[in-house]
GROMACS .gro file of C-alpha atoms in nm:
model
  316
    1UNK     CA    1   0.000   0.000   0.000
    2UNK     CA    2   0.097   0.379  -0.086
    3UNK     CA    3   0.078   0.629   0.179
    4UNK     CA    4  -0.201   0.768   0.028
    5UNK     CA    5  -0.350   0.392   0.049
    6UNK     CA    6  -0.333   0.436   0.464
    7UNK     CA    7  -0.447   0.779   0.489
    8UNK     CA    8  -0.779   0.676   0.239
    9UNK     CA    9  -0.839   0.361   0.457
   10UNK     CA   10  -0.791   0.571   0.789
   11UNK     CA   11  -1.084   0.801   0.698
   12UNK     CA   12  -1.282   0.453   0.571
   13UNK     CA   13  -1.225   0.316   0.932
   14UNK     CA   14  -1.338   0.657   1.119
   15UNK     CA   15  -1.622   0.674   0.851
   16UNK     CA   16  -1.769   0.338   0.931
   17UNK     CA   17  -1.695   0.398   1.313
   18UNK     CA   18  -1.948   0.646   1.298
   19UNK     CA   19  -2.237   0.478   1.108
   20UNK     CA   20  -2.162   0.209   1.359
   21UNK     CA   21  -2.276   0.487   1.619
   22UNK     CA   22  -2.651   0.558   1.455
   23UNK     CA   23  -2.777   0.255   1.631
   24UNK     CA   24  -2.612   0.323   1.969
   25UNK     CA   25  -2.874   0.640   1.967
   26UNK     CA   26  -3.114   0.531   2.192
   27UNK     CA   27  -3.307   0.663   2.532
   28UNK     CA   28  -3.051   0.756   2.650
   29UNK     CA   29  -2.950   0.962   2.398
   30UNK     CA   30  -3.290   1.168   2.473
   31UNK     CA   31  -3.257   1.187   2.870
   32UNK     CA   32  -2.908   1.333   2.759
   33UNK     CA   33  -3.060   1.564   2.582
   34UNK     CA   34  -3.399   1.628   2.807
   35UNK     CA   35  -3.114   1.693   3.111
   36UNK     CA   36  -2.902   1.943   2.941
   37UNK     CA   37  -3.270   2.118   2.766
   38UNK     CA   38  -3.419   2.140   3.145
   39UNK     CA   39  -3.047   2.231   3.294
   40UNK     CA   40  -3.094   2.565   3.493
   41UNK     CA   41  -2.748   2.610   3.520
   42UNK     CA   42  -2.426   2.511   3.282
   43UNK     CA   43  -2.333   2.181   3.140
   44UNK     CA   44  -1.975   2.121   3.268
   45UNK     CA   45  -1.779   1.865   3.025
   46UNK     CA   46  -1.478   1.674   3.166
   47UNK     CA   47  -1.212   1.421   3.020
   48UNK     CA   48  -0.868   1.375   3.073
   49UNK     CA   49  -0.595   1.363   2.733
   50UNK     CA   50  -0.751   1.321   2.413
   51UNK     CA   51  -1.062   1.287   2.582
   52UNK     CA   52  -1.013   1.594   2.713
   53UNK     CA   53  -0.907   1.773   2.404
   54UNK     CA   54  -1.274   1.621   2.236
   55UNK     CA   55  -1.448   1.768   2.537
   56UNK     CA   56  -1.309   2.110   2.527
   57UNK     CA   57  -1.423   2.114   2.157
   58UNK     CA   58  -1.790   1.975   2.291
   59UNK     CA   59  -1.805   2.233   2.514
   60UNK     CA   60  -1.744   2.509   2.295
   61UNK     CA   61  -2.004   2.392   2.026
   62UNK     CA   62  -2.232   2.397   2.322
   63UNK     CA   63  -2.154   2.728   2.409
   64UNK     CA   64  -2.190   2.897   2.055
   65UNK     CA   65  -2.499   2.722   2.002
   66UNK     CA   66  -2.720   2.855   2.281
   67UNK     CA   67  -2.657   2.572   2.606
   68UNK     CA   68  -2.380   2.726   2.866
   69UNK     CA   69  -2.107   2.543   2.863
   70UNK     CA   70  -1.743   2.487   2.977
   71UNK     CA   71  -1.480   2.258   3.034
   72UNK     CA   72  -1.304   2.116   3.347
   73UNK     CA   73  -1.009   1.935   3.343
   74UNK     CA   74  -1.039   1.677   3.660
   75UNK     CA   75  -0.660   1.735   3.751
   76UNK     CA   76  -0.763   2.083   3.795
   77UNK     CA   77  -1.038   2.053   4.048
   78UNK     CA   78  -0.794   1.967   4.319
   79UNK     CA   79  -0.682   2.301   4.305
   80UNK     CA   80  -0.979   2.504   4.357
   81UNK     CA   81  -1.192   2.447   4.028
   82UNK     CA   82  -1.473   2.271   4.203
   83UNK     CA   83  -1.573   2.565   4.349
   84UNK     CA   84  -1.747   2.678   3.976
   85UNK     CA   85  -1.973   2.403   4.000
   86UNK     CA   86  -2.361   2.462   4.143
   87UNK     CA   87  -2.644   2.207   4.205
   88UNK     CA   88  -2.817   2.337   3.901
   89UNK     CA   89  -2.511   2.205   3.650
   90UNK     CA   90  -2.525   1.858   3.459
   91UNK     CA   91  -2.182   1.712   3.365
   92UNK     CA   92  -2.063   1.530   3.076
   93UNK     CA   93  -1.811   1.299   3.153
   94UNK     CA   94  -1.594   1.142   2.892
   95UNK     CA   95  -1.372   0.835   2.918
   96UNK     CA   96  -1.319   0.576   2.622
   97UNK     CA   97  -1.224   0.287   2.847
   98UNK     CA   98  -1.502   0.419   3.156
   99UNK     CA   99  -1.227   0.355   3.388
  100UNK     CA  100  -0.979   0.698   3.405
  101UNK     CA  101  -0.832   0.709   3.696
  102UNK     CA  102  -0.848   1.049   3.730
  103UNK     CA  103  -1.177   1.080   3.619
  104UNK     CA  104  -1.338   0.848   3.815
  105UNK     CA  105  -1.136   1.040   4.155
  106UNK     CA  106  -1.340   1.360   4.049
  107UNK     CA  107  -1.696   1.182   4.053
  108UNK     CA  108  -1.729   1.160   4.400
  109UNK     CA  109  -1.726   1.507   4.426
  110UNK     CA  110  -1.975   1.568   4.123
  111UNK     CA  111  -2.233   1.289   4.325
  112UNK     CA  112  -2.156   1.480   4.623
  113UNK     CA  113  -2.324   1.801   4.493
  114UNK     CA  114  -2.582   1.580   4.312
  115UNK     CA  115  -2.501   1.683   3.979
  116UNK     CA  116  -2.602   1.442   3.695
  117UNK     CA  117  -2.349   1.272   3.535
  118UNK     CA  118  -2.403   1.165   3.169
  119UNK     CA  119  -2.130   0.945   3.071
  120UNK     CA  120  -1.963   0.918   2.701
  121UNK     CA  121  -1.767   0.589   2.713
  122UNK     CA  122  -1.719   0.295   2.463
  123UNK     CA  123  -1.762   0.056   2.772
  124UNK     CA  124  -2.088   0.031   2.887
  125UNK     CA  125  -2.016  -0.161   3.194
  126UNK     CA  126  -1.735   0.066   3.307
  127UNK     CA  127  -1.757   0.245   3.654
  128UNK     CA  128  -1.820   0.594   3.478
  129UNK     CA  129  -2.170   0.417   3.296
  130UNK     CA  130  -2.230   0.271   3.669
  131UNK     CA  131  -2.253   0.632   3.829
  132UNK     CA  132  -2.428   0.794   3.554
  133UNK     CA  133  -2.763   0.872   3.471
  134UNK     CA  134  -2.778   0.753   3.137
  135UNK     CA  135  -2.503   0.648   2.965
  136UNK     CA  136  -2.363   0.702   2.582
  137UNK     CA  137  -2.236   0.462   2.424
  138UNK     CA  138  -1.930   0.537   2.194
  139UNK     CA  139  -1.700   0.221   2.145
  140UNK     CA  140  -1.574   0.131   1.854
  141UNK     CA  141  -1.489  -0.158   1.648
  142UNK     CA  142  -1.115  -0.091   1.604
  143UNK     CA  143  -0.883   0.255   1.575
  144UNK     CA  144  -0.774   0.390   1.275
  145UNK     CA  145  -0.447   0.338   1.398
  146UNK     CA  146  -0.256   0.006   1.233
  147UNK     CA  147  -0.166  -0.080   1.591
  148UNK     CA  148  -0.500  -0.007   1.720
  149UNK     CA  149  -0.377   0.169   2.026
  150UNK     CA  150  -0.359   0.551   1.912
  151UNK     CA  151  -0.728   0.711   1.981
  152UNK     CA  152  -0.813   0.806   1.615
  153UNK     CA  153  -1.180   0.633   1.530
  154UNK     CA  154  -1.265   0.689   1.935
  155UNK     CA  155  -1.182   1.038   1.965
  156UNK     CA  156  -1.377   1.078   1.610
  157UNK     CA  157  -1.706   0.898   1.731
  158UNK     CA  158  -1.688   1.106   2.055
  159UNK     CA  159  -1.648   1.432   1.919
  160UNK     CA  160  -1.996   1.269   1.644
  161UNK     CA  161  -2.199   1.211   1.973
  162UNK     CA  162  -2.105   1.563   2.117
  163UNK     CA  163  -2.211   1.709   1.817
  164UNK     CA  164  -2.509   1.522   1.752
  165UNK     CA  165  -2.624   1.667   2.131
  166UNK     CA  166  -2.546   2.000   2.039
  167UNK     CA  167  -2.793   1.969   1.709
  168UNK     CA  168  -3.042   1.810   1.853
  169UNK     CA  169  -3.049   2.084   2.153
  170UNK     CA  170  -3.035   2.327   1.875
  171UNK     CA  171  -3.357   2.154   1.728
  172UNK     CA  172  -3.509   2.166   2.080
  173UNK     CA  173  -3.466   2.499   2.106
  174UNK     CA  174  -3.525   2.644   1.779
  175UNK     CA  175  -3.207   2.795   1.753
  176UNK     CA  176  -3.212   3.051   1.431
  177UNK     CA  177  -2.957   3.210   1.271
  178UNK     CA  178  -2.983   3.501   1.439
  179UNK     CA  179  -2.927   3.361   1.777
  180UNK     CA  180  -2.588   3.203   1.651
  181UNK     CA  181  -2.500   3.511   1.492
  182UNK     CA  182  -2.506   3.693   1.913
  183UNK     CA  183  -2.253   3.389   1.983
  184UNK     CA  184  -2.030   3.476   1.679
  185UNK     CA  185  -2.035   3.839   1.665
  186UNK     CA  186  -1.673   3.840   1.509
  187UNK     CA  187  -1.745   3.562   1.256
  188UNK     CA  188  -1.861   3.638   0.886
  189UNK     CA  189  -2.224   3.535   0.962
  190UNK     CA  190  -2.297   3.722   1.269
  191UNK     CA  191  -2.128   4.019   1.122
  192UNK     CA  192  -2.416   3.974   0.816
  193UNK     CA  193  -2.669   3.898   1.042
  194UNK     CA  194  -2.574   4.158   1.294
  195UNK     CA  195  -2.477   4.429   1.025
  196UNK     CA  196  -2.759   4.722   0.919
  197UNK     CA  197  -2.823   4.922   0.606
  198UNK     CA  198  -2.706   5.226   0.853
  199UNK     CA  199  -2.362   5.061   0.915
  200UNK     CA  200  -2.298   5.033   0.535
  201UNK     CA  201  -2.502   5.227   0.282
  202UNK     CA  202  -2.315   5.506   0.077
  203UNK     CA  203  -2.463   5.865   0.245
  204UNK     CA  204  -2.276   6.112   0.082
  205UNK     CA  205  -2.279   6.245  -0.306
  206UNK     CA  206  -2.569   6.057  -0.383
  207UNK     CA  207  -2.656   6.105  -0.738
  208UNK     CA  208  -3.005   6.268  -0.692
  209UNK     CA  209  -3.163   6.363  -0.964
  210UNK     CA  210  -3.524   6.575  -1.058
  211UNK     CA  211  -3.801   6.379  -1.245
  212UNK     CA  212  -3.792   6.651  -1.527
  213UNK     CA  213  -3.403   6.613  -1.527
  214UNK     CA  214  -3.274   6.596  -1.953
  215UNK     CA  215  -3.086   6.228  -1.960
  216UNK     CA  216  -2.855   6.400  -2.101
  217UNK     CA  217  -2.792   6.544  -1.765
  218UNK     CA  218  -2.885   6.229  -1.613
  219UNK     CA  219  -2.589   6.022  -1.722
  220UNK     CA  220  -2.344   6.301  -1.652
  221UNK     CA  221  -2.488   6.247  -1.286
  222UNK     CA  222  -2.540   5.925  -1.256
  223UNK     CA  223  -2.151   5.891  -1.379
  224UNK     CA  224  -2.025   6.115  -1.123
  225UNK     CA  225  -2.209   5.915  -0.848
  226UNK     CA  226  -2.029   5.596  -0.925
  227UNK     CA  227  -2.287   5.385  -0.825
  228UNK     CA  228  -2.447   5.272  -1.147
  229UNK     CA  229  -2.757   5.465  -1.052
  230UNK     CA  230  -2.952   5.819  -0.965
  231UNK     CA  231  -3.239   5.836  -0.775
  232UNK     CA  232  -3.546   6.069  -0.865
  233UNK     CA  233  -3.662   6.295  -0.559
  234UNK     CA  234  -4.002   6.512  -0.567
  235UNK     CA  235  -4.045   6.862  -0.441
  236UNK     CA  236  -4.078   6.717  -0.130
  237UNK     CA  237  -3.783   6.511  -0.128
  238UNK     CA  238  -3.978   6.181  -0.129
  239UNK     CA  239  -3.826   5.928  -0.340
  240UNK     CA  240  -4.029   5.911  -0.655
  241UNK     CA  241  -3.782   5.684  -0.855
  242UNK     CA  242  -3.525   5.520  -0.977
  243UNK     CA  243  -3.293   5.504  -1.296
  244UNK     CA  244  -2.962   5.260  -1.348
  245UNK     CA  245  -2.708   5.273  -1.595
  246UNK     CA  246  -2.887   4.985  -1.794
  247UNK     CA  247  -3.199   5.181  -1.815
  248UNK     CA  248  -3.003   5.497  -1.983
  249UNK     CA  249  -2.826   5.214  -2.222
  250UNK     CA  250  -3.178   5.096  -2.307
  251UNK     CA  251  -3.309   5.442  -2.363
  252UNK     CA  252  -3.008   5.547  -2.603
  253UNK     CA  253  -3.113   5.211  -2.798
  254UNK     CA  254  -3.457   5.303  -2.804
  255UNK     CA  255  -3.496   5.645  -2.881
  256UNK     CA  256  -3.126   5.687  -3.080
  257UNK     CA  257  -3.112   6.112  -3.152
  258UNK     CA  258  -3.444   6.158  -2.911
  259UNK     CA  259  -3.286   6.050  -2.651
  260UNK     CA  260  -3.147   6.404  -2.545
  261UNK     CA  261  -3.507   6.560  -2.571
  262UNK     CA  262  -3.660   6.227  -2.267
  263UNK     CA  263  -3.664   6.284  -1.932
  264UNK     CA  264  -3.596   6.063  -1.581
  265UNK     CA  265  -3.971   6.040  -1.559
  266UNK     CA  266  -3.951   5.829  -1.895
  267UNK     CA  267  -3.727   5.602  -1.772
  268UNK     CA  268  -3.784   5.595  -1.429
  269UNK     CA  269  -3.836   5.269  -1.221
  270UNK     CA  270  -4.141   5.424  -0.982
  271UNK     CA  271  -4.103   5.135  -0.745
  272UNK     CA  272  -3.770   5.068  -0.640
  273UNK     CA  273  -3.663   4.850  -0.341
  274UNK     CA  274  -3.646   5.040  -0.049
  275UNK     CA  275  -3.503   4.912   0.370
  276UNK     CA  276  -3.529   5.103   0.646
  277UNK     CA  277  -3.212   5.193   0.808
  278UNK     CA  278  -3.180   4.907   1.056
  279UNK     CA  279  -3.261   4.634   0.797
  280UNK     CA  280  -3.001   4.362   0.823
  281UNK     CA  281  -2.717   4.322   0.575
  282UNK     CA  282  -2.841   3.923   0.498
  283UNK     CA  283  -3.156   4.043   0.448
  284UNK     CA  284  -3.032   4.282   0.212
  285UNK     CA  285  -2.833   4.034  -0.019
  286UNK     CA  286  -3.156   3.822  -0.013
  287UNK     CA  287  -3.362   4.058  -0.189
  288UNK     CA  288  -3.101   4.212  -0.382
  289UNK     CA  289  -3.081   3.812  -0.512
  290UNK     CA  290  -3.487   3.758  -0.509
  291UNK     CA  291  -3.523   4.075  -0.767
  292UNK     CA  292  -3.143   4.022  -0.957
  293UNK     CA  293  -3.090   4.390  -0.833
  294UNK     CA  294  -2.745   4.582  -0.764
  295UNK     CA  295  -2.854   4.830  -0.516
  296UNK     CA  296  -3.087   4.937  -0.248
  297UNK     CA  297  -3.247   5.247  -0.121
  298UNK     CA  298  -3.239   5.334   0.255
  299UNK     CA  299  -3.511   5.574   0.355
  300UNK     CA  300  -3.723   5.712   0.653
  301UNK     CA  301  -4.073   5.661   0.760
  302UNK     CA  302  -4.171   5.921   0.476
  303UNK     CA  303  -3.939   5.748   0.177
  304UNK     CA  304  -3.689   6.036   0.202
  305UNK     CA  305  -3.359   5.877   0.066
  306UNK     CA  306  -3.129   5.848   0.377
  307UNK     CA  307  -2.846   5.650   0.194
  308UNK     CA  308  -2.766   5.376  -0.070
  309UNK     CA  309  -2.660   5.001   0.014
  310UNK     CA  310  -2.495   4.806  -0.305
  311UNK     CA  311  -2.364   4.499  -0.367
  312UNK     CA  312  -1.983   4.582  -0.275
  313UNK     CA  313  -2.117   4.748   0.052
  314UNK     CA  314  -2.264   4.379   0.169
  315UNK     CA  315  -1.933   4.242   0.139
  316UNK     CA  316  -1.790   4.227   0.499
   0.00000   0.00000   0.00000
């Protein structure tokens, strides 16, 4: 075998390591779930070594997807970390054999305060299933290791069953995008979701334009405005329409040497797309994809033009 041989047949091993796991899903996998739903305080995940490294990922996922979450390393507690825990916490303890040494020291303590404990092992007669509530069960067949010894298929089915709590808990609570946008306020998505038409849109040297404005005068304007647009204001300053670059390309095509003699009012689209202020930037980009459009408007309560959000401007 190649060395491309292994790596393809360690990915086949971890891939069939976690089909293996669909059946494992069972009642317990929905107490685990109905505990950490109904937990009134955080959901504390512990593991020593790679176990440990899984958890800390678990608990994060958690965390950015609406349950309050941490990790504890067991070694730690001896030296004051206990103290973060509350009677209203559940804990997720994670041990592939079910009999960590270090682990199973801590879970006296954890009974003590009468947490639940819901145990992630791939030995469902270990001492960690014993003195849990409900136990989940993620052994597997073999490692992806050739020696079967390094935790490769294990740590992958673990990290499978943390993640398929976290979804399922996002399921339970209807989690939207919005809500995982407030957990990832620096990300790309929660800066879309998060972002408004205020935050973006172009305010100054907007190309307005009058409807009785000559095109002739038109494109000169709507050139200098560098937008690709002008936008047709009343007496009043209400927004009355809209013209684009294509529509003055059209026009020239249409009307050839009468083209001069036209106005914006012949032209005009007389219902453009229009957001109020604190519309959100995804939002935006939706309709701008729903109507194939390059720019919207940003007005007030009475359609005066307050700015201009294009396509560039919704990429953050």
């Amino acid at each position: 075998m190649t060395t491309r041989d292994y790596g393809i047949q360690a990915i086949r091993d971890e891939a069939e390591a976690l089909l293996d796991l669909i059946p494992k899903i069972d009642d317990n996998f929905d107490k685990a779930v109905d505990l950490m739903y109904h937990c009134r305080g955080k959901v504390i995940v512990t593991g020593v070594g790679k176990s440990g490294h899984i958890g800390a990922k678990i608990a994060a996922t958690l965390a950015s997807t609406g349950t309050p979450s941490f990790f504890v390393n067991p070694l730690d507690v001896y030296h004051g970390d206990l103290g973060v825990m509350t009677p209203d916490d559940v804990v997720i303890a994670i041990s592939n054999s079910g009999q960590t040494d270090e682990l199973l020291r801590f879970i006296p303590m954890v009974l003590n305060i009468g947490l639940p404990i819901i145990a992630m092992t791939g030995n469902p007669t270990s001492l960690l299933a014993k003195y849990s509530l409900c136990h989940l069960n993620i052994s597997v067949k073999r490692e992806a290791c050739p020696l079967n010894l390094a935790p490769t298929s294990s740590t992958t089915a673990t990290l499978a069953m943390g993640d398929a709590l976290a979804i399922a808990l996002m399921q339970k609570r209807h989690f939207r995008p919005q809500d995982f946008a407030t957990f990832h306020p620096g990300g790309e998505l929660g800066r879309k979701l998060l972002t408004t038409a205020a935050d973006v849109m172009h305010r100054d040297d907007l190309p307005i334009l009058s409807p009785e404005t000559h095109l002739g005068e038109a494109v000169i304007l709507v050139s200098k405005g560098k937008l690709g647009l002008g936008v047709a204001l009343d007496s009043q300053q209400r927004i009355v329409g809209i013209i684009t670059d294509g529509d003055i390309r059209r026009a020239m095509e249409r009307w050839q040497a009468e083209f001069f003699d036209r106005t914006v009012a012949d032209i005009m689209t007389r219902t453009p797309k229009m957001v109020s202020p604190d519309t959100k930037i995804s939002d935006i980009q939706k309709l701008q994809q729903q109507h194939k459009i390059h720019s919207v408007l940003v007005v007030d309560d009475d359609r005066r033009l307050l700015g201009i959000v294009d396509h560039y401007s919704c990429m953050i």
